[in-house]
mmCIF file of N, CA and C in Angstrom:
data_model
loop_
_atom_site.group_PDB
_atom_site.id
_atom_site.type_symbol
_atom_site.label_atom_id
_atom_site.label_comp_id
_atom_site.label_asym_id
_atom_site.label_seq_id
_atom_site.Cartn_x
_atom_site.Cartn_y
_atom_site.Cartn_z
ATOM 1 N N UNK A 1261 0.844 -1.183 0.000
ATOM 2 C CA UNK A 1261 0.000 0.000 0.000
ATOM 3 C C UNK A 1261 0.886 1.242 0.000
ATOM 4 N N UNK A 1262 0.489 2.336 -0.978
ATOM 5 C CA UNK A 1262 1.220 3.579 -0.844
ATOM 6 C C UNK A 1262 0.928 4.146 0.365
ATOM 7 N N UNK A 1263 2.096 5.076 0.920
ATOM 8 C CA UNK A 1263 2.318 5.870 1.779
ATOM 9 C C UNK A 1263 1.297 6.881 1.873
ATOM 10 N N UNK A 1264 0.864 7.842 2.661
ATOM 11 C CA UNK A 1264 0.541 8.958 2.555
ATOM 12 C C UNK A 1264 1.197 10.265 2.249
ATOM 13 N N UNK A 1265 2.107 9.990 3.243
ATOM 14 C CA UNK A 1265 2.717 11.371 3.815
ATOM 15 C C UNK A 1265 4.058 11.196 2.485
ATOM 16 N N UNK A 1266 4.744 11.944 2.271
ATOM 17 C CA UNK A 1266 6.475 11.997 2.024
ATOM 18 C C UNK A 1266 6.645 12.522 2.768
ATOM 19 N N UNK A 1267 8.058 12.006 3.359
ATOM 20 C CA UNK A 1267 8.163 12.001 5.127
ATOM 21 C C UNK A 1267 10.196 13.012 4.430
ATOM 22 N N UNK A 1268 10.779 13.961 5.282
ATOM 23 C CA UNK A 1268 11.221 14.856 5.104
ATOM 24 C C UNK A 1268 12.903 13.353 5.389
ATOM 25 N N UNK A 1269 12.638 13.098 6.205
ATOM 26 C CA UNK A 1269 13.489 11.938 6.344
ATOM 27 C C UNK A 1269 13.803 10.314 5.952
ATOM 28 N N UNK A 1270 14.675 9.924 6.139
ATOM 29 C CA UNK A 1270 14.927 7.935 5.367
ATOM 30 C C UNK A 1270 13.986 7.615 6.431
ATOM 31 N N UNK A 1271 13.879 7.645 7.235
ATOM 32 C CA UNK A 1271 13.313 6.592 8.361
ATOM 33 C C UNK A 1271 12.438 6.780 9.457
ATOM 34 N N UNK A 1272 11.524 6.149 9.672
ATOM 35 C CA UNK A 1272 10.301 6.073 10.445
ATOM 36 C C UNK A 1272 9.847 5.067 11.251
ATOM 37 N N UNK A 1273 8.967 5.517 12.463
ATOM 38 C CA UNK A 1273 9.137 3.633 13.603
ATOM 39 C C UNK A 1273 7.831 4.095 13.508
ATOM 40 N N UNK A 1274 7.061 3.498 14.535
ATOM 41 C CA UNK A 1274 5.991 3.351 15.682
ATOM 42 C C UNK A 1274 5.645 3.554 16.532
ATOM 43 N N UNK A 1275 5.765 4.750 17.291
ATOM 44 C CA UNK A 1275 5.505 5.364 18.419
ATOM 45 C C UNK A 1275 4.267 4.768 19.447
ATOM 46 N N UNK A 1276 3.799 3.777 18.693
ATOM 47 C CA UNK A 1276 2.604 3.406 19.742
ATOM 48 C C UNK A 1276 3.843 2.001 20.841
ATOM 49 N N UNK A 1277 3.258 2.297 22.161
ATOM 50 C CA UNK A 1277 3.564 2.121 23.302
ATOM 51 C C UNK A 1277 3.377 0.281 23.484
ATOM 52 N N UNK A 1278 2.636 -0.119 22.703
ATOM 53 C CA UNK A 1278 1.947 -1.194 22.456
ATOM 54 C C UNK A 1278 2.235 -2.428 21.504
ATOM 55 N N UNK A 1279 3.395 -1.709 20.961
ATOM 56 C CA UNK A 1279 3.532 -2.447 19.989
ATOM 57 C C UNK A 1279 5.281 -2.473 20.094
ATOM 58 N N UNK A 1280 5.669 -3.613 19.558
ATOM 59 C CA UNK A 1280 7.539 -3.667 18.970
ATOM 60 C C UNK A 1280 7.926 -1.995 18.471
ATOM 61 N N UNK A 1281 9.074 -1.806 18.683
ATOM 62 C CA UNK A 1281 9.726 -0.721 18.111
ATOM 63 C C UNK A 1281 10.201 -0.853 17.038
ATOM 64 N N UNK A 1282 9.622 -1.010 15.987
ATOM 65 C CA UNK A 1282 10.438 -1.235 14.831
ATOM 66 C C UNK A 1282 10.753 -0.070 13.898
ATOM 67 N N UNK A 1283 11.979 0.087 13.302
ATOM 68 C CA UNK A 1283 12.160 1.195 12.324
ATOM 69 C C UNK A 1283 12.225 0.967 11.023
ATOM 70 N N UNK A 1284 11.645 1.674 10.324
ATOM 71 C CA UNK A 1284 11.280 1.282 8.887
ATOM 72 C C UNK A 1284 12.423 2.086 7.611
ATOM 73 N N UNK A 1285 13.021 1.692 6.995
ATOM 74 C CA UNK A 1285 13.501 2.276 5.744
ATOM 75 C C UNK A 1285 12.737 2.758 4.545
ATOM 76 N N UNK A 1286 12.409 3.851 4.473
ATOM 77 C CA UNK A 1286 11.493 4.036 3.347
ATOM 78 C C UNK A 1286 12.175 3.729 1.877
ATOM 79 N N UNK A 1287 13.440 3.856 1.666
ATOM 80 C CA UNK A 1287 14.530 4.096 0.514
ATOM 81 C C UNK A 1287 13.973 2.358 0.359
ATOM 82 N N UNK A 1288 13.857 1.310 1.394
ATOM 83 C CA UNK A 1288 13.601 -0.079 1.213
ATOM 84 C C UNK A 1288 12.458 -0.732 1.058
ATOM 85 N N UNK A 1289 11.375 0.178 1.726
ATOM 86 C CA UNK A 1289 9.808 -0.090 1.844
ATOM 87 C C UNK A 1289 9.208 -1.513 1.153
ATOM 88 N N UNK A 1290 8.897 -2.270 1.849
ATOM 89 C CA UNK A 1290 8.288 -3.182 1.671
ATOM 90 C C UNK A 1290 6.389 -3.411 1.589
ATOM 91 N N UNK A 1291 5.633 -4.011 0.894
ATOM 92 C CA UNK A 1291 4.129 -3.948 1.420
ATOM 93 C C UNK A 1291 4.273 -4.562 2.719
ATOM 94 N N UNK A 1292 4.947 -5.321 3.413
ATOM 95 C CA UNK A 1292 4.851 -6.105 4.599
ATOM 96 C C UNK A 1292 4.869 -5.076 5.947
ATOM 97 N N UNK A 1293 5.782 -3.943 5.757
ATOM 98 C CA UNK A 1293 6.233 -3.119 6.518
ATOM 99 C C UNK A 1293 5.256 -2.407 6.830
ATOM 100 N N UNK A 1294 3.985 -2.453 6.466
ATOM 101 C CA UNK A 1294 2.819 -1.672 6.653
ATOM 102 C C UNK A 1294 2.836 0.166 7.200
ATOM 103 N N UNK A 1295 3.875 0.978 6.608
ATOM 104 C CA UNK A 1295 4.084 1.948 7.261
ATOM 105 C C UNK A 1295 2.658 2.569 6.935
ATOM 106 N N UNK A 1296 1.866 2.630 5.841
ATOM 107 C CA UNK A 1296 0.602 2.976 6.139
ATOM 108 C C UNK A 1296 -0.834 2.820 7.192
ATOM 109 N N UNK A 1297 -0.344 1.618 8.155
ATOM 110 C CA UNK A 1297 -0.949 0.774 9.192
ATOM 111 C C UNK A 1297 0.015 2.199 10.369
ATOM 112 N N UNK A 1298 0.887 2.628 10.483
ATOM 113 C CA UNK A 1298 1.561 3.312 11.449
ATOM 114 C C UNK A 1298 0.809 4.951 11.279
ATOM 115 N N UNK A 1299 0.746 5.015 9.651
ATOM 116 C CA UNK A 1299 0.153 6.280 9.358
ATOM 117 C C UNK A 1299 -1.087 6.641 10.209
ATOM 118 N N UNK A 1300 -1.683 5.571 9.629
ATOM 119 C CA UNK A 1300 -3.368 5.804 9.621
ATOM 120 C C UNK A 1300 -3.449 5.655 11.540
ATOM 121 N N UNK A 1301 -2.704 4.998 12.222
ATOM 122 C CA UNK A 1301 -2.786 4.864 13.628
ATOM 123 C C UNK A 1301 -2.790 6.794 14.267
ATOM 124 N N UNK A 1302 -1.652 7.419 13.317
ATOM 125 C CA UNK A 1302 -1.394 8.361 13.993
ATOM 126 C C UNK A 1302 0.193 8.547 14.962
ATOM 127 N N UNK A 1303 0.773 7.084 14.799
ATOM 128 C CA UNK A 1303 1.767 7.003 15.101
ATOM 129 C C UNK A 1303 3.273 7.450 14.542
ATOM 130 N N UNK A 1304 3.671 8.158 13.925
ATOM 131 C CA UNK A 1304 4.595 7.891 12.979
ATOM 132 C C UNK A 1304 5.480 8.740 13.422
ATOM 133 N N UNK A 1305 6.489 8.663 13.863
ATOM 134 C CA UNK A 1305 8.154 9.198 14.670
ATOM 135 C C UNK A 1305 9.160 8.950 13.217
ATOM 136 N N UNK A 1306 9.865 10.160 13.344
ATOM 137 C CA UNK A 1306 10.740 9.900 12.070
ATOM 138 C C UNK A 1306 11.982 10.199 12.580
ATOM 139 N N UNK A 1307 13.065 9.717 11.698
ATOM 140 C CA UNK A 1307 14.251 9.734 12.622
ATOM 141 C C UNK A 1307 15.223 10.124 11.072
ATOM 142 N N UNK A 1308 16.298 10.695 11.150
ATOM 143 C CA UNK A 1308 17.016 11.080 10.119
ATOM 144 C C UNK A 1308 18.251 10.357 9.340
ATOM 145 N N UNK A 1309 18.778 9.514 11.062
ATOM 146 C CA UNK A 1309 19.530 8.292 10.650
ATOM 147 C C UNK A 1309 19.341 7.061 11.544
ATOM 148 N N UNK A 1310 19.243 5.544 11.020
ATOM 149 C CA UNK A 1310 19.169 4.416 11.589
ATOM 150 C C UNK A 1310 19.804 4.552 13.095
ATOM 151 N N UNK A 1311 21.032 4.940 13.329
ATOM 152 C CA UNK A 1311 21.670 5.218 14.312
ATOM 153 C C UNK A 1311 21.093 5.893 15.175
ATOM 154 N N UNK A 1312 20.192 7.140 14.900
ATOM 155 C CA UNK A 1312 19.486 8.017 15.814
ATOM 156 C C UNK A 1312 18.016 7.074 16.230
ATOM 157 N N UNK A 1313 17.628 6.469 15.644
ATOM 158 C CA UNK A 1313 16.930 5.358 15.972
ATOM 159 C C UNK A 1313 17.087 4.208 16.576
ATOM 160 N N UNK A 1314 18.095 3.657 16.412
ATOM 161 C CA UNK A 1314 18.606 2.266 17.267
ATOM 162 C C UNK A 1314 19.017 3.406 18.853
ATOM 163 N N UNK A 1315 19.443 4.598 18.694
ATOM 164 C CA UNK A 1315 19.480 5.510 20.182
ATOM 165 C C UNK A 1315 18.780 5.279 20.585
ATOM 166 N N UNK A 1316 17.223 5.452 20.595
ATOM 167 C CA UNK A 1316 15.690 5.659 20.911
ATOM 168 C C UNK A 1316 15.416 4.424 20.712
ATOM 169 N N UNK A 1317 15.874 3.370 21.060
ATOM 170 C CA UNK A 1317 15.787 2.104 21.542
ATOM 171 C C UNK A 1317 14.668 1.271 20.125
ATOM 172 N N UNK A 1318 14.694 1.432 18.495
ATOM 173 C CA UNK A 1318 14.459 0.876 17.731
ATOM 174 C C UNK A 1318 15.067 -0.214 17.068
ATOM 175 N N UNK A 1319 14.559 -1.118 16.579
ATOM 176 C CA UNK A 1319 15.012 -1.813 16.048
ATOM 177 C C UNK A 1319 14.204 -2.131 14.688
ATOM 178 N N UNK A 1320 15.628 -2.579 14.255
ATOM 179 C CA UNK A 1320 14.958 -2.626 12.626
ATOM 180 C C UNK A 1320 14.020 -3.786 11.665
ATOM 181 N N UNK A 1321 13.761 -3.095 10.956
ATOM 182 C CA UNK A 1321 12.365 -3.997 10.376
ATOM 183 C C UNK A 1321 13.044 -5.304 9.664
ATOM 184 N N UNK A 1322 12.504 -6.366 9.377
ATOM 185 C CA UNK A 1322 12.929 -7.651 9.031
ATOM 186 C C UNK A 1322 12.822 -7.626 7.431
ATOM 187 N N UNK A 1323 11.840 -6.746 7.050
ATOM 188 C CA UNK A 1323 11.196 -6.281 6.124
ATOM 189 C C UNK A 1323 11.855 -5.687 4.950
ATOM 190 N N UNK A 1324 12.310 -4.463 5.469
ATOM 191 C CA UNK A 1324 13.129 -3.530 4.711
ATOM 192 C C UNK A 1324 14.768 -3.132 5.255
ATOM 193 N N UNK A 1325 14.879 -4.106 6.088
ATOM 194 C CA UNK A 1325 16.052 -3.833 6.705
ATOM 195 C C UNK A 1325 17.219 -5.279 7.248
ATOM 196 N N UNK A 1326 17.030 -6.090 6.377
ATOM 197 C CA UNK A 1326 16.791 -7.806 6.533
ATOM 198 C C UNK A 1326 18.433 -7.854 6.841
ATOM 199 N N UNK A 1327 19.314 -7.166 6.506
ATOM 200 C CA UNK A 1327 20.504 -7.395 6.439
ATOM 201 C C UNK A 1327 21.223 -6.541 7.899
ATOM 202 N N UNK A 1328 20.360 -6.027 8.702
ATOM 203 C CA UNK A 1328 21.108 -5.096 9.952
ATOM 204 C C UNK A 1328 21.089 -5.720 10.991
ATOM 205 N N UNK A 1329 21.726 -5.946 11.687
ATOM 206 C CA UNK A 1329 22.080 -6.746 13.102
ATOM 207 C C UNK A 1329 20.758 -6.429 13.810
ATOM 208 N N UNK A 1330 20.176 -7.346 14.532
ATOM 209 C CA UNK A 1330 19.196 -7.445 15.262
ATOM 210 C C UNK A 1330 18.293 -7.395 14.468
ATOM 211 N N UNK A 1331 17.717 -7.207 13.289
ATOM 212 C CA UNK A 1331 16.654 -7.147 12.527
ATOM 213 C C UNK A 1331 15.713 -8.431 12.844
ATOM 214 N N UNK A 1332 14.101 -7.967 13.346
ATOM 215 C CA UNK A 1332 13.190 -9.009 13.714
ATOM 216 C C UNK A 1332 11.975 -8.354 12.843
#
């Protein structure tokens, strides 16, 4: 499913409290990665680099990010 937004940055998680922290690669975007499921929640935290994200305790998507250490 297409995106909504174009997001100013590579990368975006899940801010809901409830769910895995996962960070998404848009440059990689997968349909699996459901970043439109994060949209439509209202959730969507963007981060500028993977690194500033794995800070903020993310981890990366299995999805679009299959090759980064810890990827689930």
């Amino acid at each position: 499913m297409q995106r909504r937004r174009n997001y100013p940055t590579r990368y975006v998680g899940d801010a809901n409290p409830n769910r895995k922290r996962h960070v998404h690669d848009l440059a990689n975007e997968k349909p699996s990665c459901a970043v439109h499921a994060i949209e439509w929640a209202h959730n969507t935290v963007t981060f500028r680099t993977k690194e500033e994200a794995y800070a903020a305790g993310y981890t990366p998507c299995i999805f679009c990010m299959p090759y980064e250490p810890g990827a689930d």
